[in-house]
Every structure is written in structure tokens, then in C-alpha cells.
Coordinates of C-alpha atoms and ligand atoms in Angstrom, one line a residue:
M1 CA 0.0 0.0 0.0
I2 CA 2.9 2.4 0.8
P3 CA 5.4 2.0 -2.0
C4 CA 8.6 2.4 0.2
I5 CA 7.5 -0.5 2.4
T6 CA 8.6 -3.5 0.4
S7 CA 8.6 -7.0 1.7
S8 CA 12.3 -7.2 1.3
K9 CA 12.8 -4.1 3.5
L10 CA 10.4 -5.5 6.1
E11 CA 12.5 -8.7 6.1
S12 CA 15.7 -6.7 6.6
L13 CA 14.1 -4.6 9.4
K14 CA 12.8 -7.8 11.1
A15 CA 16.3 -9.3 11.0
L16 CA 17.9 -6.1 12.4
L17 CA 15.3 -6.0 15.3
D18 CA 15.4 -9.7 16.1
G19 CA 19.2 -9.6 16.2
T20 CA 19.7 -6.6 18.4
G21 CA 20.3 -6.0 22.1
K22 CA 20.0 -2.3 23.1
V23 CA 18.1 0.0 20.8
S24 CA 18.0 3.9 20.8
V25 CA 15.0 5.5 19.2
I26 CA 15.7 9.1 18.2
A27 CA 13.9 12.1 16.6
H28 CA 14.6 15.7 15.7
V29 CA 15.5 18.8 17.8
H30 CA 12.4 20.8 19.0
P31 CA 10.5 17.6 19.1
D32 CA 6.8 17.9 18.0
G33 CA 3.8 15.6 18.3
D34 CA 5.0 13.4 15.4
A35 CA 8.5 13.1 16.9
A36 CA 7.0 12.2 20.3
G37 CA 4.3 9.8 18.9
S38 CA 6.6 7.9 16.5
T39 CA 9.4 7.4 19.0
A40 CA 7.0 6.4 21.8
A41 CA 5.3 3.9 19.5
M42 CA 8.5 2.4 18.2
C43 CA 9.9 2.0 21.7
L44 CA 6.6 0.4 23.0
Y45 CA 6.6 -2.1 20.1
L46 CA 10.3 -3.0 20.7
R47 CA 9.8 -3.4 24.5
E48 CA 6.3 -5.0 24.6
N49 CA 6.1 -7.1 21.4
L50 CA 9.8 -8.0 21.1
G51 CA 11.0 -7.7 24.7
K52 CA 13.9 -5.5 23.7
D53 CA 15.9 -3.0 25.9
A54 CA 14.7 0.1 23.9
A55 CA 14.8 3.7 25.0
V56 CA 13.8 7.0 23.4
V57 CA 16.6 9.5 23.2
L58 CA 15.6 13.1 22.2
P59 CA 17.8 16.1 21.7
E60 CA 15.4 18.3 23.8
T61 CA 12.7 17.9 26.5
L62 CA 9.1 17.7 25.2
P63 CA 7.0 20.9 25.6
D64 CA 4.3 20.5 28.3
S65 CA 1.5 20.5 25.6
I66 CA 2.6 17.2 24.0
R67 CA 4.2 15.5 27.0
F68 CA 1.1 13.3 27.3
I69 CA 2.1 11.5 24.1
M70 CA 5.1 9.9 25.7
P71 CA 3.7 7.3 28.2
G72 CA 5.4 7.0 31.6
S73 CA 6.4 3.4 30.7
V74 CA 8.7 4.5 28.0
P75 CA 12.3 5.1 29.2
C76 CA 13.3 8.5 27.8
L77 CA 16.5 10.5 27.9
F78 CA 16.8 14.2 26.9
A79 CA 20.1 15.5 25.7
D80 CA 19.5 19.0 27.0
K81 CA 18.9 17.6 30.5
S82 CA 21.5 14.8 30.6
P83 CA 23.9 15.0 27.6
E84 CA 26.4 12.4 28.9
E85 CA 23.7 9.8 29.6
A86 CA 22.1 10.4 26.2
A87 CA 25.5 10.1 24.4
A88 CA 26.4 7.0 26.4
R89 CA 23.0 5.3 25.6
I90 CA 23.7 5.9 21.9
A91 CA 27.3 4.6 22.2
E92 CA 26.2 1.4 23.8
S93 CA 23.2 0.7 21.5
S94 CA 23.5 -2.1 18.9
L95 CA 20.8 -0.5 16.8
I96 CA 19.6 3.0 16.2
V97 CA 16.2 4.0 14.8
L98 CA 15.8 7.6 13.6
L99 CA 12.3 8.9 13.1
D100 CA 10.7 12.1 11.7
C101 CA 13.9 13.6 10.4
N102 CA 15.9 13.1 7.2
G103 CA 19.4 12.7 8.7
F104 CA 21.8 13.1 11.7
S105 CA 22.1 16.9 11.4
R106 CA 18.4 17.4 12.5
T107 CA 19.2 15.9 15.9
E108 CA 21.7 18.7 16.6
G109 CA 23.1 17.8 20.0
L110 CA 23.0 14.0 19.2
C111 CA 24.7 14.3 15.9
A112 CA 28.3 13.7 17.1
A113 CA 27.2 10.5 19.0
L114 CA 25.4 9.2 15.9
E115 CA 28.4 9.8 13.8
A116 CA 30.6 8.0 16.3
S117 CA 28.4 5.0 16.5
D118 CA 29.0 2.1 14.1
A119 CA 25.7 0.3 15.0
P120 CA 23.3 -0.2 12.0
K121 CA 20.9 2.6 11.7
V122 CA 17.3 2.6 10.3
L123 CA 15.6 5.7 9.0
I124 CA 11.8 6.0 9.0
D125 CA 10.8 9.4 7.8
H126 CA 8.5 11.6 5.6
H127 CA 10.8 14.6 4.8
L128 CA 12.4 15.5 1.5
N129 CA 16.1 14.5 0.8
P130 CA 16.7 11.5 3.1
Q131 CA 20.5 11.2 3.9
Q132 CA 20.6 7.6 2.5
R133 CA 24.3 7.1 3.1
Q134 CA 24.0 7.5 6.9
F135 CA 21.7 4.5 7.2
S136 CA 21.7 0.7 6.6
L137 CA 18.0 0.7 5.9
V138 CA 15.7 3.6 4.8
F139 CA 11.9 3.8 4.7
S140 CA 11.2 7.3 3.4
T141 CA 8.5 9.0 1.4
P142 CA 7.0 12.5 1.4
E143 CA 3.7 11.0 0.1
I144 CA 2.4 10.2 3.6
S145 CA 1.0 12.3 6.5
S146 CA 3.6 11.7 9.1
A147 CA 6.4 9.6 10.4
S148 CA 3.8 8.1 12.8
E149 CA 1.7 7.0 9.8
L150 CA 4.6 5.5 8.0
L151 CA 5.6 3.6 11.2
Y152 CA 2.0 2.5 11.7
W153 CA 2.1 0.6 8.3
I154 CA 5.5 -0.9 9.1
L155 CA 4.5 -2.0 12.7
K156 CA 1.2 -3.4 11.5
A157 CA 3.0 -5.5 9.0
L158 CA 5.6 -6.7 11.4
A159 CA 3.1 -7.5 14.2
G160 CA 0.6 -9.1 11.9
G161 CA -2.3 -6.8 12.5
T162 CA -3.3 -3.5 14.2
E163 CA -4.8 -5.3 17.2
K164 CA -1.4 -6.9 17.9
L165 CA 0.1 -3.5 18.7
P166 CA 0.0 -2.4 22.3
A167 CA -2.9 0.1 23.0
A168 CA -0.4 2.7 24.1
C169 CA 1.5 2.3 20.9
R170 CA -1.7 2.8 18.8
T171 CA -2.6 5.9 20.9
A172 CA 0.9 7.4 20.3
L173 CA 0.7 6.8 16.6
C174 CA -2.8 8.3 16.5
A175 CA -1.6 11.4 18.4
G176 CA 1.5 11.8 16.1
M177 CA -0.5 11.6 12.9
T178 CA -3.2 14.0 14.3
T179 CA -0.7 16.7 15.3
D180 CA 1.3 16.5 12.0
T181 CA -1.9 16.8 9.9
N182 CA -3.3 19.5 12.1
N183 CA -6.3 17.2 12.7
F184 CA -6.7 16.1 9.1
A185 CA -6.2 19.6 7.6
N186 CA -2.8 19.1 5.8
S187 CA -0.8 16.3 4.2
V188 CA -3.7 13.8 4.3
F189 CA -3.6 10.9 1.9
P190 CA -6.1 8.0 1.4
S191 CA -3.8 5.9 3.6
T192 CA -4.1 8.4 6.4
F193 CA -7.9 7.9 6.6
A194 CA -7.4 4.2 6.4
M195 CA -5.0 4.3 9.3
A196 CA -7.4 6.4 11.4
S197 CA -10.2 4.0 10.5
E198 CA -8.2 1.0 11.6
L199 CA -7.0 2.6 14.8
I200 CA -10.6 3.5 15.8
A201 CA -11.9 0.1 14.8
S202 CA -9.2 -1.5 17.1
G203 CA -10.5 0.5 20.1
T204 CA -8.0 3.5 20.1
D205 CA -9.6 6.3 22.0
R206 CA -9.3 9.2 19.5
D207 CA -11.6 11.4 21.5
A208 CA -9.1 11.3 24.4
V209 CA -6.3 12.1 22.0
I210 CA -8.2 15.1 20.6
G211 CA -9.0 16.2 24.1
H212 CA -5.3 16.1 25.2
I213 CA -4.1 17.9 22.0
Y214 CA -6.7 20.7 21.6
Q215 CA -8.6 21.1 24.9
E216 CA -5.9 21.3 27.6
Y217 CA -4.1 24.5 26.9
R218 CA -3.6 27.3 29.5
E219 CA -5.6 30.5 29.2
N220 CA -2.3 32.3 28.3
R221 CA -2.2 30.5 24.9
I222 CA -5.6 31.7 23.9
R223 CA -4.9 35.3 24.9
L224 CA -1.5 35.3 23.2
M225 CA -2.9 33.8 20.0
G226 CA -5.5 36.5 19.9
Y227 CA -3.0 39.3 20.5
M228 CA -0.6 38.0 17.8
Q229 CA -3.4 37.9 15.2
S230 CA -4.9 41.2 16.0
R231 CA -1.8 43.3 16.8
E232 CA 1.3 41.6 15.3
M233 CA 0.2 40.0 12.0
V234 CA 1.6 41.9 9.1
L235 CA 0.3 41.3 5.6
T236 CA 2.6 42.2 2.7
P237 CA 1.5 43.3 -0.8
D238 CA 3.0 40.1 -2.2
G239 CA 0.5 37.8 -0.6
A240 CA 2.4 36.9 2.5
A241 CA 1.8 37.3 6.3
Y242 CA 4.4 37.4 9.1
M243 CA 4.4 37.7 12.8
I244 CA 7.3 38.2 15.2
L245 CA 6.9 36.8 18.7
T246 CA 9.6 38.8 20.6
K247 CA 10.9 38.1 24.1
D248 CA 9.0 41.1 25.3
I249 CA 5.6 39.7 24.2
Q250 CA 6.6 36.2 25.5
E251 CA 7.2 37.7 28.9
R252 CA 4.0 39.7 28.9
F253 CA 1.9 36.6 28.2
G254 CA 4.0 34.2 30.3
Y255 CA 4.6 32.2 27.1
R256 CA 5.8 28.6 27.3
E257 CA 7.3 26.5 24.5
G258 CA 4.6 24.9 22.3
E259 CA 1.9 27.5 23.2
T260 CA 1.8 29.0 19.8
E261 CA 1.3 25.6 18.0
G262 CA -0.9 26.2 15.0
L263 CA -0.5 30.0 15.0
V264 CA 1.5 30.1 11.8
N265 CA -1.3 28.4 10.0
V266 CA -3.9 31.0 10.8
P267 CA -3.1 33.7 8.3
L268 CA -3.5 31.1 5.4
A269 CA -7.2 31.4 6.1
I270 CA -7.1 34.8 4.4
R271 CA -7.8 34.6 0.7
E272 CA -4.9 36.7 -0.5
V273 CA -2.3 35.0 1.8
R274 CA -0.3 32.2 0.2
L275 CA 2.7 32.2 2.6
S276 CA 2.8 32.6 6.3
I277 CA 5.9 33.0 8.6
L278 CA 6.2 33.0 12.4
L279 CA 9.5 34.1 14.0
T280 CA 10.0 33.3 17.7
E281 CA 12.8 35.0 19.5
K282 CA 15.1 32.5 21.4
E283 CA 18.3 32.9 23.4
D284 CA 20.6 32.9 20.4
C285 CA 18.4 33.0 17.3
L286 CA 14.9 33.6 15.9
R287 CA 13.2 30.3 15.2
V288 CA 11.3 30.4 12.0
S289 CA 8.1 28.5 11.0
V290 CA 6.8 28.7 7.5
R291 CA 3.5 27.5 6.0
S292 CA 2.2 27.9 2.4
K293 CA -0.7 27.1 0.2
K294 CA -0.3 24.7 -2.7
G295 CA 1.7 26.3 -5.5
T296 CA 4.1 28.2 -3.2
S297 CA 7.0 26.4 -1.5
A298 CA 7.5 26.9 2.2
Q299 CA 10.4 24.5 2.0
Q300 CA 12.3 26.6 -0.7
L301 CA 11.8 29.7 1.3
A302 CA 13.2 28.0 4.5
V303 CA 16.2 26.6 2.6
R304 CA 17.1 29.8 0.8
Y305 CA 16.5 32.4 3.5
F306 CA 16.3 30.7 6.9
N307 CA 19.0 28.0 7.1
G308 CA 16.3 25.3 7.2
G309 CA 14.1 22.9 5.3
G310 CA 11.1 20.6 5.9
H311 CA 8.1 19.8 3.7
E312 CA 6.8 21.5 0.6
N313 CA 4.0 23.4 2.5
A314 CA 5.3 23.2 6.1
A315 CA 8.9 24.1 6.8
G316 CA 11.2 25.8 9.4
G317 CA 14.6 27.1 10.1
K318 CA 16.3 29.9 12.0
L319 CA 17.7 33.4 11.6
V320 CA 20.9 34.1 13.6
P321 CA 21.7 37.7 14.8
G322 CA 25.3 38.5 14.1
Q323 CA 25.3 36.1 11.2
D324 CA 22.2 36.5 9.0
I325 CA 21.1 39.9 10.4
P326 CA 22.9 42.4 12.6
E327 CA 20.4 42.3 15.5
V328 CA 17.0 40.9 16.4
K329 CA 15.4 44.3 15.5
D330 CA 16.6 43.8 11.9
A331 CA 14.5 40.7 11.4
R332 CA 11.5 42.6 10.1
R333 CA 13.5 44.2 7.3
Y334 CA 15.1 40.9 6.4
V335 CA 11.8 39.0 6.3
E336 CA 10.2 41.7 4.1
S337 CA 13.0 41.8 1.7
A338 CA 13.2 37.9 1.5
L339 CA 9.5 37.7 0.9
K340 CA 9.6 40.4 -1.8
E341 CA 12.5 38.6 -3.6
F342 CA 11.0 35.1 -3.2
L343 CA 7.4 36.0 -4.3
A344 CA 8.4 38.3 -7.1
Ligands
5GP1 P1 7.6 23.8 12.6 O1 7.2 25.0 11.9 O2 6.4 23.0 13.0 O3 8.6 23.9 13.7 O4 8.3 22.8 11.5 C1 7.6 22.5 10.3 C2 8.4 21.5 9.5 O5 9.7 22.0 9.2 C3 8.7 20.2 10.3 O6 8.5 19.1 9.4 C4 10.2 20.3 10.7 O7 10.8 19.1 10.7 C5 10.7 21.2 9.6 N1 11.8 22.1 10.2 C6 11.6 22.9 11.2 N2 12.7 23.6 11.5 C7 13.7 23.1 10.7 C8 15.1 23.3 10.5 O8 15.7 24.1 11.2 N3 15.7 22.6 9.5 C9 15.0 21.7 8.7 N4 15.7 21.1 7.8 N5 13.7 21.5 8.9 C10 13.0 22.1 9.8
MN2 MN1 6.6 14.7 11.1

């Protein structure tokens, strides 16, 4: 059903999993719902179905809003909290599974440990440009909603049916797919609905997943989202929108990581807007999120102007003061000139 999942690749994966001892399951820096869901699900399958010593190793701690996706039963190491432990875990693993990113560089703090490891490595991902040479086995296609969906089809085949997967594994996959598609709004394929249908038929509580993702925010988020849309959204004559979430605004609204999830999508609701950018000021850079309508490439914009990449219509990157722009206050001018050039 998914062309990159061939029976010979499944056989190779099965042999790697059967033959291994310790496994590290890894995803990208700034982990999102798909990174959390796919790593949680892989780890649960390895531990509960195969009895393996598997742990999730992430470059950074999960934001509060998606922490529910990682069940307490999954051993989890975060490189920003315990870098030595994370690196040691990778060094002693006899198999590495990388999910929801196209290569080592997207794991930032874990990159050196991955390069130093000579364990076989498996990539399961849906981004463009998979770094094939870094892996012994690659399952990769952009023609799928999420890494969680791709993993679902792989695990279903390995386990011999949806119902053979642990309930917590199915729930994590459901959450990962739901967040990456923005609840079936983007990157949805026939296979995505088939996955949802099979998960619900097998008793997965989608209502609970939806409740956790969309109905448990703090009041601050709602007030901040309203403020950004009414006061900070700038529309350009070229059909773009951008917003800058400065440190000052973050402090005023008591902002926490993850609380502007979905904000960058909002301006695309305007007929004239084909590209939307959100810049969020961090300690050493501005993090950039880009979304576009069909026919305009968010990915190209992120690659050309923001040191980044991603998917055709959902991408990201960063802008570094002292490197790309003199100071944070120059971001506005940089963005406007980039948009003018890109959309000309
Ligand atoms: P978000 O805007 O939600 O942070 O990211 C949207 C998409 O862009 C995700 O698929 C993410 O993997 C990708 N992305 C975000 N930041 C970067 C980056 O710095 N580099 C690359 N290559 N991709 C990114
Ligand atoms: Mn993803």
C-alpha cells in the first residue's frame, strides 16, 4: 500500500530488530507531536512485542502541551537535561532507529554521538532529501501524512495486525498523525484515513487524543494567539503574512514552548495570503516556522533564507543575529526583503 514499504525491506528490518540488544529510538530537535508519537510507538513495540531493551533519546525535552504523548512506561533520555547519559546510551546501542527527520544533522546535540556509532541505523521518515548514506535501511516517502503513519504501516505488517500492537503504541501513533496533519487539515492521503479508521476500529480512543491535544491549553495561549493575530500580524503586498513573537511579548503573556502551536497556519485562512511566517525569539536566534498554500514552496523559502528545510508546504529554520542579520530588531526588514524577492 505504501510503495517504500517493500517485503524485502520489512524482512531486513525484522532481521535487524530480532538480532539486536540495546536500541536507541531518536527524533529531531524541537520535538513535535509526530516526533514524540513515532518514537514512543517504536519504543513500545520493541519493548512490549519483542522484549527489547529500547529507550527513546531526544535532543530536547518535550513541551508540556505534548508530553502526554510519551507514556510513563517509555524510558526517555533528553540530551538538553542529561547530555552524557544520552550520548552513552547511543554509544552502547547495537541498533539506532531515527524517526521524523531526514538525517543526523536534524538531531543537533546528538549528531556527534550518531556519527561516532558504528551500529546499524534505520531511518523511518517523511521529509524530503533523506540522507541515505547515513543508514543501513531507509523507509522514506513524502507521500504520507507523518512519520507516525509510516511507522504504523510498518509495525502493523511486522506485528501481523493492528490489534497486535499495544494500546499505548496505537494511541501514540494516532496522536503523532493527528498533530502532524493538524487534525486532518494538511498532508492527508487516502492511507491516512485508512490508518485512522483501523485505529478507531481497534479501540483506540481518538476522543481522548483530541481532548489532550486541543482542549488542555492554558488560558495564556488563547490570549497570546488573539494578541498576535490582532496586533502583530503583518500582511505584505506580495500575498504573505508574518508575525514576530519577541521576548518582550513572550514575557508579557507568560509564554511557554509549544503554546503558539498552529498560530503560523492562521493567516493562510485569508484569501490573499499564500505564505505565512512566524518568527519566535530564542536565546541565540529567531526560530522560523513557514507554511504555504499549494503552488508556493515553504520548503524553498526555508532553505534559501532561513537555514532550514522541511516539507513543501510546512517548513522551518532559523535566523541568527550576528550572522544573518545584525540584530533581532533587523528581522522585520530581512523578512520583508526575503518575501519580496521570493514571491516576485
Ligand atoms: P515547525 O514550523 O512546526 O517547527 O516545522 C515544520 C516542519 O519544518 C517540520 O517538518 C520540521 O521538521 C521542519 N523544520 C523545522 N525547523 C527546521 C530546520 O531548522 N531545519 C530543517 N531542515 N527542517 C526544519
Ligand atoms: Mn513529522
